[in-house]
Amino acid sequence: MAAPLLERLSDSLGSPEPAVRLILSVLIGYPFALVYRWFLFNQPATVIHLFHICSGLALAAFNFAGSQLCHSAICVFVQFLMLRLMGRTVTGVLSSFTFQMLYLMAGYYYTATEEYDIKWTMPHCVLTLKLIGLAFDFYDGGKEQSQLSQEQKNGALLSVPTLLEVFGFSYFYGGFLVGPQFTLRSYQRLVAKELTDCPGKLPNSVIPAMRRFAVGFLCLAIYAIFSPSYPDSYYLTDEYEAQPFWYRCVFILLWGKVMLYKYVSCWVIAEGVCILAGLGYNGVKDGKHQWDACANMRLWQFETTPLFGGTIASFNINTNAWAARHVFKRLKFLGNKTLSHVATLIFLTIWHGLHSGYILCFSMEFFIITVERQAQALVKDSPQLTYLANSRLYPLVYVVQQFLHWLFMGYPLVPFCLFTYDKWLKVYSSVYFCGHAFFLAAYLILPFLRKTLVPKKERSEKKQD
């Protein structure tokens, strides 16, 4: 009975059935959170863990049938065994990292197609980070507190987690399918009723959760309305190639902006689920209770920033924070931030999948951020450019910035979404590799302009300041 209903719903919405199942699963998190609040909040930890396990498995079964269900259970159980048998050792961390990543990559290898398919590897990539992070946090729990940073102290596990804790943490309905990332320590605090603005009582999180739901639903509506006008497949048509150059560029800009709402809507709606359950509680700041512990988007910054770095900082926050905490900062022994940055991007590339489009996207991200930092240094060091940036002309400058910003945000997203070499190369050829040429020219010219426009003495003084 459910299958025909879903088929009719997907036909009416013009969306594939797996996508409809996914968004319904994210929305079902709200009733699950209400069940937890109304009936389970004061129940023993064992009951709460079992509820989270059963609800997460139910979502998995709704989306992925048959043997696909076993993959997550295998990885969670193996991770638990490694914690128990290997203890708080570097070997345990490396074994966890290697096993979880190899399992994920094997999944990509055997299931990947040339299209974006919603299958078991989609939630499994979220689970992979959870389980690797769990290994790191367990390892940190055996260190002296003086050796840990504040964020490591927040996540460190001082005791060995139980099997039910690890499974409940892994299958928690608010983050199993699309994230966000959170630590086992946060999950333990949720079950212990510590994540609330009223100690020992239900959190007053209904209104904050509904706000995020409303914003997420608005983003979903924007995507549903405009995405049919900007399909990925249009890039590969003769009609797109026959359009004027300016039209092709503007299409990339608008397509990139609309396409990102697909991710934004899911993350913001899922964040609302976490807030409703209490997992989003983040203490008190400036006398106000904060509910942003599971925030994966800073929407105002995302919509208004004219900087590539600002968009990256406001997008997929928890995954970026995870990569910074468990990859970038743990590569401090390399003694070189650039090498650590490159290694982190390589990790994120492999984590996303095995297609060539991911490699190109993340390599371009590194290059674009490098050029943007050069441009910011030039503006900072040049009195004339600093004056322009603070003058009445800045609104005009801002409009130009935003145009270039979103044009060249969409540009590296082309291979990210089209995946394979033959597809993204065709699109880039149709716009004469204008993005590559623009940033290569900027990379070469900006340092020269800085040397020309800013005397060496002033540059050195500004560095000292």
PDB file of N, CA and C in Angstrom, residues 45 159 202 231 280-281 284 324 354 429:
ATOM      1  N   ALA A  45      18.140   4.613  30.818  1.00  0.00           N
ATOM      2  CA  ALA A  45      18.989   4.784  29.641  1.00  0.00           C
ATOM      3  C   ALA A  45      18.828   3.630  28.656  1.00  0.00           C
ATOM      4  N   SER A 159      35.271   6.817  30.056  1.00  0.00           N
ATOM      5  CA  SER A 159      34.957   5.420  30.347  1.00  0.00           C
ATOM      6  C   SER A 159      34.648   4.685  29.050  1.00  0.00           C
ATOM      7  N   LEU A 202      12.230  18.453  30.853  1.00  0.00           N
ATOM      8  CA  LEU A 202      12.210  18.571  29.394  1.00  0.00           C
ATOM      9  C   LEU A 202      12.755  19.927  28.952  1.00  0.00           C
ATOM     10  N   PRO A 231      18.016  21.891 -14.075  1.00  0.00           N
ATOM     11  CA  PRO A 231      18.441  20.505 -13.868  1.00  0.00           C
ATOM     12  C   PRO A 231      19.902  20.300 -14.264  1.00  0.00           C
ATOM     13  N   GLY A 280      20.468  19.673  20.508  1.00  0.00           N
ATOM     14  CA  GLY A 280      20.956  20.953  20.007  1.00  0.00           C
ATOM     15  C   GLY A 280      21.293  21.969  21.083  1.00  0.00           C
ATOM     16  N   TYR A 281      21.054  21.630  22.359  1.00  0.00           N
ATOM     17  CA  TYR A 281      21.316  22.599  23.429  1.00  0.00           C
ATOM     18  C   TYR A 281      22.812  22.868  23.545  1.00  0.00           C
ATOM     19  N   VAL A 284      24.558  28.578  27.693  1.00  0.00           N
ATOM     20  CA  VAL A 284      24.072  29.957  27.783  1.00  0.00           C
ATOM     21  C   VAL A 284      25.147  30.912  27.278  1.00  0.00           C
ATOM     22  N   ALA A 324      38.315  19.514  10.748  1.00  0.00           N
ATOM     23  CA  ALA A 324      39.323  20.370  11.393  1.00  0.00           C
ATOM     24  C   ALA A 324      39.841  19.728  12.679  1.00  0.00           C
ATOM     25  N   LEU A 354      34.504   8.312  -5.173  1.00  0.00           N
ATOM     26  CA  LEU A 354      35.655   7.969  -6.004  1.00  0.00           C
ATOM     27  C   LEU A 354      35.615   8.617  -7.383  1.00  0.00           C
ATOM     28  N   SER A 429      34.442  23.109 -21.182  1.00  0.00           N
ATOM     29  CA  SER A 429      34.826  23.475 -22.550  1.00  0.00           C
ATOM     30  C   SER A 429      33.843  24.472 -23.139  1.00  0.00           C
TER      31      SER A 429
END
